[in-house]
Amino acid sequence: MKNVVFIGFMGTGKSCVGRLLAEKISFSFADTDILVEQNCGMSIPEIFAQYGEKYFRSEEKKAVKEAAACSNIVISTGGGVPTFEENMAVLKKNSIIICLCASVNTILQRTKGRNNRPLLNSDKDKVQQLLDKRQPVYKKADFIIDTDDLSPLQIVNEIMLYLKRRKN
Ligand code: S3P
């Protein structure tokens, strides 16, 4: 089977669901944010603060290539990954792309109290604006799931049904 890649906005559950799916289908798991942090030896907020977003994005592109070079892997990507066409081109080559969606209220609820995302703040309008701007790239996924009312396990079950239906 192809690799499985999760795309979607911050706080939609890509890492949690990705890890769970990987376990269920006996694939390995990678998270581009974790790869960037490991490769740079610092946290994402530190990278943004010391080197800026441009540097983060170039490290993120390297992480995408690194993960996509593996087989039988589930990859969770940072929310900005699909906004770069070259990332999507690399991922689409050998992966099924799944987008997790959530409303702004859910996103703010799920990310509340954490300050590990430099591009996310509690201003609902600003989050909605960024979400709207990115919507067209998220919609390029092969399969899109609204996660608002689903548990991680329910989401994984839906994805497994979809993967079975596809049979490739
Ligand atoms: C970002 C999302 C984050 C992380 C970085 C930038 C974005 O990942 O890559 O803070 O541009 O949406 P998550 O989507 O895993 O929070």
mmCIF file of N, CA and C in Angstrom, residues 11 39 44 49 58-59 119-120 128 163:
data_model
loop_
_atom_site.group_PDB
_atom_site.id
_atom_site.type_symbol
_atom_site.label_atom_id
_atom_site.label_comp_id
_atom_site.label_asym_id
_atom_site.label_seq_id
_atom_site.Cartn_x
_atom_site.Cartn_y
_atom_site.Cartn_z
ATOM 1 N N GLY A 11 -4.116 21.803 15.227
ATOM 2 C CA GLY A 11 -5.168 21.429 16.172
ATOM 3 C C GLY A 11 -6.252 20.530 15.605
ATOM 4 N N ASN A 39 16.208 17.564 13.761
ATOM 5 C CA ASN A 39 17.300 17.972 12.857
ATOM 6 C C ASN A 39 17.949 19.285 13.293
ATOM 7 N N ILE A 44 10.194 24.164 17.910
ATOM 8 C CA ILE A 44 9.664 25.014 16.829
ATOM 9 C C ILE A 44 9.577 26.488 17.268
ATOM 10 N N ALA A 49 11.755 31.907 16.640
ATOM 11 C CA ALA A 49 12.273 33.093 17.327
ATOM 12 C C ALA A 49 13.707 33.410 16.894
ATOM 13 N N SER A 58 12.199 26.011 5.219
ATOM 14 C CA SER A 58 13.193 25.258 4.439
ATOM 15 C C SER A 58 13.559 23.958 5.167
ATOM 16 N N GLU A 59 13.614 24.012 6.479
ATOM 17 C CA GLU A 59 13.864 22.780 7.248
ATOM 18 C C GLU A 59 12.678 21.824 7.119
ATOM 19 N N LEU A 119 2.362 30.399 15.016
ATOM 20 C CA LEU A 119 1.417 31.046 14.091
ATOM 21 C C LEU A 119 -0.033 30.974 14.561
ATOM 22 N N LEU A 120 -0.224 30.482 15.786
ATOM 23 C CA LEU A 120 -1.594 30.359 16.286
ATOM 24 C C LEU A 120 -1.778 31.244 17.504
ATOM 25 N N GLN A 128 -9.536 32.193 11.833
ATOM 26 C CA GLN A 128 -10.481 31.924 10.738
ATOM 27 C C GLN A 128 -9.909 32.395 9.396
ATOM 28 N N LEU A 163 -9.545 3.343 3.269
ATOM 29 C CA LEU A 163 -8.372 2.674 2.686
ATOM 30 C C LEU A 163 -8.764 1.310 2.112
#
